[in-house]
Tab-separated table of N, CA and C in Angstrom:
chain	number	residue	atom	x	y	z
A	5	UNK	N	0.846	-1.178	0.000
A	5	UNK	CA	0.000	0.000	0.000
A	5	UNK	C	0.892	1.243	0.000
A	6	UNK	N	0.844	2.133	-1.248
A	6	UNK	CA	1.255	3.303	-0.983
A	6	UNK	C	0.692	4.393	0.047
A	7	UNK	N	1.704	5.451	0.339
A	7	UNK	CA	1.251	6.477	1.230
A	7	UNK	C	1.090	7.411	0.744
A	8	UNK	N	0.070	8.227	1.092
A	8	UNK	CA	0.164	9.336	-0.009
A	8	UNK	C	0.542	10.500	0.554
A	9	UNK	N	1.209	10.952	-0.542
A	9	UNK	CA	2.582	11.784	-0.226
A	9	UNK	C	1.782	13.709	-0.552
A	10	UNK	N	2.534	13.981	-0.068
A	10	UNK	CA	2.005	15.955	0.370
A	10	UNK	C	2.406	16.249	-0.719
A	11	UNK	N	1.719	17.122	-1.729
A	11	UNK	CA	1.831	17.618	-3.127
A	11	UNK	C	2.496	18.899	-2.252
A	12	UNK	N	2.979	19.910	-3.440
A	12	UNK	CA	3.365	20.985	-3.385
A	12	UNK	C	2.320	21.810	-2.862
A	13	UNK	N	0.680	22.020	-3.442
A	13	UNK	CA	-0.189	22.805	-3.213
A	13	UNK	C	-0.385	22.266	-1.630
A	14	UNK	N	-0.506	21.179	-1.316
A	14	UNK	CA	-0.642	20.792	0.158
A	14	UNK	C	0.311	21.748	0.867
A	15	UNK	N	1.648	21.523	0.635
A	15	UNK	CA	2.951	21.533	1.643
A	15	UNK	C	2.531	23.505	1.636
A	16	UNK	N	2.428	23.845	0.940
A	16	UNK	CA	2.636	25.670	1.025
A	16	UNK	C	1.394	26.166	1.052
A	17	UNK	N	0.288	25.168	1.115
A	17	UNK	CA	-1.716	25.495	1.950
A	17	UNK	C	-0.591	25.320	3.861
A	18	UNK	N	-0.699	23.957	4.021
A	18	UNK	CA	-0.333	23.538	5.306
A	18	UNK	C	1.119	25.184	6.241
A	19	UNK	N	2.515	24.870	5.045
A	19	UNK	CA	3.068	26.155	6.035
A	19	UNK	C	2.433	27.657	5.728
A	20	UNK	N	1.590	28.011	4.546
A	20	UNK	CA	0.737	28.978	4.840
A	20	UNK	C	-0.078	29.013	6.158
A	21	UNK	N	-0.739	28.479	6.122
A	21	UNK	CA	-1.961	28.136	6.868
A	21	UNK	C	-1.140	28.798	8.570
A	22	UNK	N	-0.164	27.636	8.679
A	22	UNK	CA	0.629	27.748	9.848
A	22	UNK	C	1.118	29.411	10.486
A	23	UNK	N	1.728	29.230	9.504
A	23	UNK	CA	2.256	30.513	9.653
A	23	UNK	C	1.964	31.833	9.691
A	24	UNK	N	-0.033	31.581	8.783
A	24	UNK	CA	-0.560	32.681	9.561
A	24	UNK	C	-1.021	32.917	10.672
A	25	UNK	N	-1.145	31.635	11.348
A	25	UNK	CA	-2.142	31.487	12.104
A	25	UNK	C	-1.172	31.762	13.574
A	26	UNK	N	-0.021	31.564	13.355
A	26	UNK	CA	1.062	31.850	14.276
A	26	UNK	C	1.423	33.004	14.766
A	27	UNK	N	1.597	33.619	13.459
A	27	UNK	CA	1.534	35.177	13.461
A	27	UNK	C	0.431	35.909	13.545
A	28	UNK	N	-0.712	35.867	13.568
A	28	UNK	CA	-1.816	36.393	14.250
A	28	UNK	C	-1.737	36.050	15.426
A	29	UNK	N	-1.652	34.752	16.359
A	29	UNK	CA	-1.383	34.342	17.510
A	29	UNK	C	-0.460	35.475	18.137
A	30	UNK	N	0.418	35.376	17.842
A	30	UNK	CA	1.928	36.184	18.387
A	30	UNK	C	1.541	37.640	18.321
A	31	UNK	N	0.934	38.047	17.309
A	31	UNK	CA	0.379	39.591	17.303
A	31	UNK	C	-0.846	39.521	18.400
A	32	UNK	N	-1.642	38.954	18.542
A	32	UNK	CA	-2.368	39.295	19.820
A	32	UNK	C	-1.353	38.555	21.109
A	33	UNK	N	-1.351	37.481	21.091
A	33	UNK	CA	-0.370	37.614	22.379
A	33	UNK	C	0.818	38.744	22.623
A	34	UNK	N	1.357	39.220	21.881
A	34	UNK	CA	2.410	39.975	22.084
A	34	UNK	C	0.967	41.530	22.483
A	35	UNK	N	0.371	41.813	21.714
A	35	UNK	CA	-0.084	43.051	22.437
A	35	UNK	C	-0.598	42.903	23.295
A	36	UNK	N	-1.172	41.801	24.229
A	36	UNK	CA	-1.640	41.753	24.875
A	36	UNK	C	-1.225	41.959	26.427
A	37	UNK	N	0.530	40.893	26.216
A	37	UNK	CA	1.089	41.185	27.138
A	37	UNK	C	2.271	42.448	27.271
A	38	UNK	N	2.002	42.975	25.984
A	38	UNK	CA	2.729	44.735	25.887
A	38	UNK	C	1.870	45.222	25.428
A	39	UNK	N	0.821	46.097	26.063
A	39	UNK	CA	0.039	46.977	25.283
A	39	UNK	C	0.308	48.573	25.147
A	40	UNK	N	1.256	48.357	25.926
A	40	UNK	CA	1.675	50.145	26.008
A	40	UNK	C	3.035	50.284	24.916
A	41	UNK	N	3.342	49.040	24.386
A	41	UNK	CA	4.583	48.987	23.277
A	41	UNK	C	3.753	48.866	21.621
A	42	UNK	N	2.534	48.067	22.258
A	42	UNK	CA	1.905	47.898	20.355
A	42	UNK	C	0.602	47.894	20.910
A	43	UNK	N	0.089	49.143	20.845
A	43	UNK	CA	-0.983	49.803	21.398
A	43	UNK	C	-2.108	49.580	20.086
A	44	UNK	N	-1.572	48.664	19.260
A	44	UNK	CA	-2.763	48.424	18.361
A	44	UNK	C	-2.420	46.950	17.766
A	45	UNK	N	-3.137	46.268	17.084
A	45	UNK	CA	-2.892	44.705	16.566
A	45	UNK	C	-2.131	44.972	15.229
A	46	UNK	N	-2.500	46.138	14.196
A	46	UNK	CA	-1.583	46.359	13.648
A	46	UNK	C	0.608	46.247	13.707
A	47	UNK	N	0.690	46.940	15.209
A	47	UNK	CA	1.775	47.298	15.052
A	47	UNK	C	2.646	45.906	15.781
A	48	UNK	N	1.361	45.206	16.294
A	48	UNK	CA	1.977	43.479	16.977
A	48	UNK	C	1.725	42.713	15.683
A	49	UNK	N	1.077	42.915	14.629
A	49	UNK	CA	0.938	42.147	13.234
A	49	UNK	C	2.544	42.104	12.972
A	50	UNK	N	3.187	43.785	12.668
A	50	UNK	CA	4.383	44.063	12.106
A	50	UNK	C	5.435	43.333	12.535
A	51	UNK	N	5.334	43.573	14.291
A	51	UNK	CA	6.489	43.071	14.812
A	51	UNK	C	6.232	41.303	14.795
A	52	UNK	N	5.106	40.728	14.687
A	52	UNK	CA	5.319	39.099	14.508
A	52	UNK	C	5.624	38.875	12.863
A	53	UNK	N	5.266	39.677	12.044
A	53	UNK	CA	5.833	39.246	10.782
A	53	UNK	C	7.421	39.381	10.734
A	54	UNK	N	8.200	40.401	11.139
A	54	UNK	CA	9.209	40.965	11.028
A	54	UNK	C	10.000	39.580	11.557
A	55	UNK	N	9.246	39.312	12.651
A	55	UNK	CA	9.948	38.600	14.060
A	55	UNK	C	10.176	37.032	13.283
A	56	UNK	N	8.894	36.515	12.893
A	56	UNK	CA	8.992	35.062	12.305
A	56	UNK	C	9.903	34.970	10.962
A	57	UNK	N	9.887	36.104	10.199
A	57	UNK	CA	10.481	36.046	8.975
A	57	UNK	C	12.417	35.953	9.581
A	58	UNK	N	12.622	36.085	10.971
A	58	UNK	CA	14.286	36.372	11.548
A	58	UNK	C	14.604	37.299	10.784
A	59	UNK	N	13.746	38.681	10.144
A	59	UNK	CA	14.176	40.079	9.982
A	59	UNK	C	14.849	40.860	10.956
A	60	UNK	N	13.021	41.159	12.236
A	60	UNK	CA	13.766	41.678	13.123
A	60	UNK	C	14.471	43.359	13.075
A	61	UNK	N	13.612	44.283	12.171
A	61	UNK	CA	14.251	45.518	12.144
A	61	UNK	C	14.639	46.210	13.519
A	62	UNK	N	14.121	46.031	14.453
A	62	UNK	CA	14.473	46.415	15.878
A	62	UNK	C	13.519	47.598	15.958
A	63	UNK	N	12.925	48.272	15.175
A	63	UNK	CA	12.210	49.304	16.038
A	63	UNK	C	10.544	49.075	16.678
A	64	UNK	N	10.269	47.875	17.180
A	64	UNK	CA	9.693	47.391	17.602
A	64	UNK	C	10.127	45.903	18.549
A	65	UNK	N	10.370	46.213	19.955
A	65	UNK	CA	11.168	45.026	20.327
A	65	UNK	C	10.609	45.147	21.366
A	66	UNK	N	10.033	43.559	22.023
A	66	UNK	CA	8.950	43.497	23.342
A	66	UNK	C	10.562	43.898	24.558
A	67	UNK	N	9.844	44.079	25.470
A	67	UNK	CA	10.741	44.598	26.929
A	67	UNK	C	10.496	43.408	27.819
A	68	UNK	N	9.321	42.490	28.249
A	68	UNK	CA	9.166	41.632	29.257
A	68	UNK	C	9.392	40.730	29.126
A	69	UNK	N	9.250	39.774	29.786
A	69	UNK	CA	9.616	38.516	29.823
A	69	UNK	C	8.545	37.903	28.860
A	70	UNK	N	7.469	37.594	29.307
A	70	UNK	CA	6.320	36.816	28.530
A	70	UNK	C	6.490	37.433	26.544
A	71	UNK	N	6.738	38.935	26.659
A	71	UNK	CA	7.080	39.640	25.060
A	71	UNK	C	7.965	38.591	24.226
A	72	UNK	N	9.395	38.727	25.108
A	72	UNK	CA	10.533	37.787	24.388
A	72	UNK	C	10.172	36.241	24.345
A	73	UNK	N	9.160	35.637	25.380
A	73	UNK	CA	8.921	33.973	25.160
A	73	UNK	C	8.394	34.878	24.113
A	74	UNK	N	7.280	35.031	23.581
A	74	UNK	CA	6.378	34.972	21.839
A	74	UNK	C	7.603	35.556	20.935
A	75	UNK	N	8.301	36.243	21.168
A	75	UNK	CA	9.446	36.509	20.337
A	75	UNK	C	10.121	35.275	19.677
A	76	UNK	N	10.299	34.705	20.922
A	76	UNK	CA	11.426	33.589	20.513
A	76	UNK	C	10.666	32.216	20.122
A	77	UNK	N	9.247	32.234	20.595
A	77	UNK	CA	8.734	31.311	19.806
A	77	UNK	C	8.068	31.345	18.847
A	78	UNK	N	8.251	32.598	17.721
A	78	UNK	CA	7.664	32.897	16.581
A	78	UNK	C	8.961	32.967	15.684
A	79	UNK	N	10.211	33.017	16.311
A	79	UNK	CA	11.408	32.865	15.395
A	79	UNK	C	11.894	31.304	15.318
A	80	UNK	N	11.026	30.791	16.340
A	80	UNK	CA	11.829	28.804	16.377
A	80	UNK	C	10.841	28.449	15.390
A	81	UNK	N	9.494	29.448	15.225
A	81	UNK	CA	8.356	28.550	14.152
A	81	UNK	C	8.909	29.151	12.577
A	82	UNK	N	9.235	30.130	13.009
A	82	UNK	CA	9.637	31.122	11.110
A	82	UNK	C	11.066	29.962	10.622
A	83	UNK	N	11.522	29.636	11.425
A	83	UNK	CA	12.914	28.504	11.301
A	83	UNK	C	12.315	27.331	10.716
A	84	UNK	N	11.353	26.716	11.257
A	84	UNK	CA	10.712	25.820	11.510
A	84	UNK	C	9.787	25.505	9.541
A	85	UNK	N	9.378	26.710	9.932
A	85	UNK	CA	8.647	26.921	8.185
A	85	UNK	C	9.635	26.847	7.217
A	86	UNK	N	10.570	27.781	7.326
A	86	UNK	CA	11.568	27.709	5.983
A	86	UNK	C	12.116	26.374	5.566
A	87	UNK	N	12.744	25.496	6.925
A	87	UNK	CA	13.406	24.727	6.732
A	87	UNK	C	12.257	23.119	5.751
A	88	UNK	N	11.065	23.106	6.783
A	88	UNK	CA	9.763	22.586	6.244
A	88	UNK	C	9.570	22.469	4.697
A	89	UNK	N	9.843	23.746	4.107
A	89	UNK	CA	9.231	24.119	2.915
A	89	UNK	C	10.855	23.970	2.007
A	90	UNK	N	12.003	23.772	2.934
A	90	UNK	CA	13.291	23.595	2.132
A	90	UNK	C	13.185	22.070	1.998
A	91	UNK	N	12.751	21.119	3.029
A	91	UNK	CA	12.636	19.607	2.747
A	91	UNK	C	11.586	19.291	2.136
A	92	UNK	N	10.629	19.966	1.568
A	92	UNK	CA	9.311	19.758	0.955
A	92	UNK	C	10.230	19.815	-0.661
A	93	UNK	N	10.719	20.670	-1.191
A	93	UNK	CA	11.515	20.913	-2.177
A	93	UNK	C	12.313	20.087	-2.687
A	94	UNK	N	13.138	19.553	-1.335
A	94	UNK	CA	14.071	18.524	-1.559
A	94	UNK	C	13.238	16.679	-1.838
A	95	UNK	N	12.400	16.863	-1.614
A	95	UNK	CA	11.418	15.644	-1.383
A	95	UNK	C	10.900	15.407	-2.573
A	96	UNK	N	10.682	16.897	-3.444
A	96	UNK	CA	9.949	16.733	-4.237
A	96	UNK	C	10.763	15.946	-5.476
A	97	UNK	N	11.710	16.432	-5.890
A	97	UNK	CA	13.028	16.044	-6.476
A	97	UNK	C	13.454	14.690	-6.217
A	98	UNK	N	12.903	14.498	-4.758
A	98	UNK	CA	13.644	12.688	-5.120
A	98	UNK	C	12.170	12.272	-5.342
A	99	UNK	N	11.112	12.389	-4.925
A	99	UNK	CA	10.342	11.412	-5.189
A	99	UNK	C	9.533	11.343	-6.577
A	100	UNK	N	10.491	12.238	-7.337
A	100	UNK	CA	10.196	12.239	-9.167
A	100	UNK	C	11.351	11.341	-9.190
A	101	UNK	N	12.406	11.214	-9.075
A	101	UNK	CA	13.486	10.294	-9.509
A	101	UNK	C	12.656	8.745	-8.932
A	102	UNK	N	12.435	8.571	-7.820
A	102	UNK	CA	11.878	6.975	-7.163
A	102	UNK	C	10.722	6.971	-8.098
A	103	UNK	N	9.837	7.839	-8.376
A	103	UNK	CA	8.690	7.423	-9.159
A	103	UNK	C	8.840	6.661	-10.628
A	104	UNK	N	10.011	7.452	-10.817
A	104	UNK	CA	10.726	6.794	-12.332
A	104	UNK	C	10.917	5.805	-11.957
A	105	UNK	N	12.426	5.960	-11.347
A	105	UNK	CA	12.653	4.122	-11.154
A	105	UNK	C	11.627	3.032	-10.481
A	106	UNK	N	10.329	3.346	-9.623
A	106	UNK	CA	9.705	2.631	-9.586
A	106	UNK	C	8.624	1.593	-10.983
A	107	UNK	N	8.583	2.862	-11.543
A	107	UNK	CA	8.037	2.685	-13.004
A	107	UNK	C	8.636	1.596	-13.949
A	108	UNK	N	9.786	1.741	-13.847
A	108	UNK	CA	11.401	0.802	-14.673
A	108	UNK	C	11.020	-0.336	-13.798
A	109	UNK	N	11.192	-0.331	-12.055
A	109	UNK	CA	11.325	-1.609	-11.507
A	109	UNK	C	10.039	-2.437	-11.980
A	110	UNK	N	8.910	-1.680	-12.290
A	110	UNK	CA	7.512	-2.487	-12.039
A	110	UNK	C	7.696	-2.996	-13.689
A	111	UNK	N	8.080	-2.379	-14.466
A	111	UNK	CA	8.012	-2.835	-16.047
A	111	UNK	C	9.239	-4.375	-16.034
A	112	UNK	N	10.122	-4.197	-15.401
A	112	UNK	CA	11.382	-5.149	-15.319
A	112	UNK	C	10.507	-6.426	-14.373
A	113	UNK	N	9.793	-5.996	-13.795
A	113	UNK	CA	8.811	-7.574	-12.631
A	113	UNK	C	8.266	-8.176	-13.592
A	114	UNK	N	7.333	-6.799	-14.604
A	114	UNK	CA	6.856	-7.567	-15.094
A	114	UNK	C	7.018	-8.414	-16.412
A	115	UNK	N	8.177	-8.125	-17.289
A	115	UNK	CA	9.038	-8.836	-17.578
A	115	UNK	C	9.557	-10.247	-17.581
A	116	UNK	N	10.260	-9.919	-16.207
A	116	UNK	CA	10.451	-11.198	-15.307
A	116	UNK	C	9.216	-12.210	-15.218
A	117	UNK	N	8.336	-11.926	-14.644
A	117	UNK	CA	6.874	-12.505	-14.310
A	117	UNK	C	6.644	-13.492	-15.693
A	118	UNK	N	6.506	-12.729	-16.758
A	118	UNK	CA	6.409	-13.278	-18.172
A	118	UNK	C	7.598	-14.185	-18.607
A	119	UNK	N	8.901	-14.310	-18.519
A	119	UNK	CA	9.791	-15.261	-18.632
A	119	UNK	C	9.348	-16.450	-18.362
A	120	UNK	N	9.307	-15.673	-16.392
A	120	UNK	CA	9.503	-17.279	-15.922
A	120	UNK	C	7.821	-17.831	-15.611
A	121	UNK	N	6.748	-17.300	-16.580
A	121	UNK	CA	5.265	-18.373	-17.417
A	121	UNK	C	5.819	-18.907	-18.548
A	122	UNK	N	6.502	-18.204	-18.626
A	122	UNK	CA	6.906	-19.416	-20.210
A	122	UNK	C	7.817	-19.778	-20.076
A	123	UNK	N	8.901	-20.320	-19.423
A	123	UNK	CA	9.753	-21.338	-18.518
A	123	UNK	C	8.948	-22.506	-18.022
A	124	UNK	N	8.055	-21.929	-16.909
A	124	UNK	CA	7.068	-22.946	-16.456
A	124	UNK	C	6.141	-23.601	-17.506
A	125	UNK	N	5.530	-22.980	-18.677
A	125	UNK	CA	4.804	-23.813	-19.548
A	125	UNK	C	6.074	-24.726	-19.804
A	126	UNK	N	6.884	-24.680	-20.591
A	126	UNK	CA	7.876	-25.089	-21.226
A	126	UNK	C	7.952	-26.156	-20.191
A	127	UNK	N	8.420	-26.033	-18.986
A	127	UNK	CA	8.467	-27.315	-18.499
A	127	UNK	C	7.709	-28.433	-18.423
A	128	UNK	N	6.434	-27.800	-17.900
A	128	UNK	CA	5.367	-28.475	-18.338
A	128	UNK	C	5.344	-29.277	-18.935
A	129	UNK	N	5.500	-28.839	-19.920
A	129	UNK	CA	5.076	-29.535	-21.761
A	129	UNK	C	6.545	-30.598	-21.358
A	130	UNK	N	7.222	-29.727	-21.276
A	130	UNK	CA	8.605	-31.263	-21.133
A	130	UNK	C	8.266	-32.263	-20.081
A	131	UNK	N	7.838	-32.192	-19.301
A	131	UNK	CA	7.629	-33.181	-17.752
A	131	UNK	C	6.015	-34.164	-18.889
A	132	UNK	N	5.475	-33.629	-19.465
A	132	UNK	CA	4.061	-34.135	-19.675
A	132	UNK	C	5.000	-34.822	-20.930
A	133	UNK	N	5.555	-34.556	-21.833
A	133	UNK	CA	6.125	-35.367	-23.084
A	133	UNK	C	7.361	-36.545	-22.401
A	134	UNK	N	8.137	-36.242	-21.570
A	134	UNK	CA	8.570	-37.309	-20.644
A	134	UNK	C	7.713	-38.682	-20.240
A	135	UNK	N	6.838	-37.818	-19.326
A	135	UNK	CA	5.417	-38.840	-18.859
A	135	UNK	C	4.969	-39.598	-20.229
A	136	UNK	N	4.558	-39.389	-20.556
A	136	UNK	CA	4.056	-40.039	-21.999
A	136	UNK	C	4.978	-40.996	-22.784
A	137	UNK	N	6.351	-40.394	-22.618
A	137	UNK	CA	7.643	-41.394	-23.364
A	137	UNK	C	7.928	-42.589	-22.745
A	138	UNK	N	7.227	-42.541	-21.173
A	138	UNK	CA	7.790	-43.553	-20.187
A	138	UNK	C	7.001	-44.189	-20.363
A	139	UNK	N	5.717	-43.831	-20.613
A	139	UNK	CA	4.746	-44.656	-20.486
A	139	UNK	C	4.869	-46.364	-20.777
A	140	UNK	N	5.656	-46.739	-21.411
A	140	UNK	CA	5.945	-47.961	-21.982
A	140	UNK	C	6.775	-48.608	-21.335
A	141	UNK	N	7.308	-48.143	-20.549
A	141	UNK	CA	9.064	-48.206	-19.590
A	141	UNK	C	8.550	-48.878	-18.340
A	142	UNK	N	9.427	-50.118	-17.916
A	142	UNK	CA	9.318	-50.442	-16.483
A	142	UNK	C	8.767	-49.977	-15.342
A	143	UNK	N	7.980	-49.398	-14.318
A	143	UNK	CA	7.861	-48.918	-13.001
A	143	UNK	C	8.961	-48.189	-12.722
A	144	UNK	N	10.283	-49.092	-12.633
A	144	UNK	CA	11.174	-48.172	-11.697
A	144	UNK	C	11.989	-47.059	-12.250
A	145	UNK	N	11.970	-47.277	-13.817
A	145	UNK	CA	12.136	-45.665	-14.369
A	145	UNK	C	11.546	-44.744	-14.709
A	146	UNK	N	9.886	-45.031	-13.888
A	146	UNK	CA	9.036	-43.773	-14.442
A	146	UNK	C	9.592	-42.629	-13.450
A	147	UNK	N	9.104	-40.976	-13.833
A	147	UNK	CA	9.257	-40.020	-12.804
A	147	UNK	C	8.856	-40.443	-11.577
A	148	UNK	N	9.423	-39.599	-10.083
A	148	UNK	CA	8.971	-39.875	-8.568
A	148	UNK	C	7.597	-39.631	-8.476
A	149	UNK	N	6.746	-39.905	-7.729
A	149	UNK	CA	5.280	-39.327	-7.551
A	149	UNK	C	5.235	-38.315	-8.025
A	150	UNK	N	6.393	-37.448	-6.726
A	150	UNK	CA	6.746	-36.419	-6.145
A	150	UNK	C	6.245	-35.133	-7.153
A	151	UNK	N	6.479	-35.369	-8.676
A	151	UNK	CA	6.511	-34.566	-9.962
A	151	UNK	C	7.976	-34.052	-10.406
A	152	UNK	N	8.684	-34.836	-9.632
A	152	UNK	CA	10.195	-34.285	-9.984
A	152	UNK	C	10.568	-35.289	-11.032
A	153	UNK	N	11.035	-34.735	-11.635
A	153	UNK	CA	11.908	-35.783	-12.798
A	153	UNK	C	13.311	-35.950	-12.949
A	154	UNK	N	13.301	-37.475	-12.865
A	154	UNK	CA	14.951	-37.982	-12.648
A	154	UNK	C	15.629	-38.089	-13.733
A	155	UNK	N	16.761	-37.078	-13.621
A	155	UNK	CA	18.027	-37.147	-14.569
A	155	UNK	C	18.480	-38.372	-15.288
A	156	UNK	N	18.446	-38.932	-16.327
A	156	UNK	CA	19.075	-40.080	-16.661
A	156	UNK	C	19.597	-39.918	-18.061
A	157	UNK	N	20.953	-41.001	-18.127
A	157	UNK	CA	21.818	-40.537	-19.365
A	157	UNK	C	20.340	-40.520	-20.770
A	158	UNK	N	20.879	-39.637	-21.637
A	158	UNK	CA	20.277	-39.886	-22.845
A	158	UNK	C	20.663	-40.481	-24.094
A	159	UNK	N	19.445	-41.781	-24.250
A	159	UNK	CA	20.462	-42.515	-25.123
A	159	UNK	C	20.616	-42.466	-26.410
């Protein structure tokens, strides 16, 4: 069973999605717990975009403690996204190369598959034209029950 794998439109819906939703987070938490620094959601919008993107212009920078936790956890998520959307990229690239060679491996099975039916007829037909040749022959040189057939010089 295959897994199904995150398209491109998935991977950059999903770190969109994220990443707004982070940065709206961080803009009301951050004004909330500085309201006398970003006295509007606007200017906590700026500083969480600035902040997640690891811009960071500095003229907006929280002072408290609780400010810098959303600081620093809107720059571990902006890290977090890029790198996301750098292995989404890299993913994409191999799993066009495996798709190929899966394609090659499944054409080469089936290949194979087809040989060895007509190997097996072939034997067949030889084990059944054997059977039939013996037919006339003593007991103890017919084939084993078994369906294996015993090697003997040819005369």
């Amino acid at each position: 069973m295959r897994r199904r794998r995150l398209s491109w439109l998935d991977a950059l819906l999903l770190v969109g999605f994220t990443t707004g939703s982070v940065v709206l987070l961080g803009a009301v938490l951050v004004r909330w717990v500085e309201p006398d620094r970003y006295p509007d959601l606007g200017s906590g919008l700026w500083w969480a975009i600035t902040t997640i993107t690891t811009v960071g212009y500095g003229d907006l920078v929280p002072a408290t403690t609780p400010g810098r936790l959303v600081a620093a956890a809107l720059m571990i998520v902006g890290i977090g996204c890029f790198a996301f959307l750098t292995a989404v990229a890299a993913s994409a690239i191999v799993v066009e190369d495996l798709a190929e060679e899966e394609r090659e491996l499944e054409r080469e099975s089936s290949e194979i598959l087809g040989e060895v039916r007509r190997v097996a007829a072939r034997l067949d037909h030889i084990e059944q034209a054997l059977t039939e040749a013996r037919a006339g022959e003593p007991a103890t040189t017919r084939p084993a029950p078994s369906g294996r057939i015993r090697s003997r010089p040819l005369q």
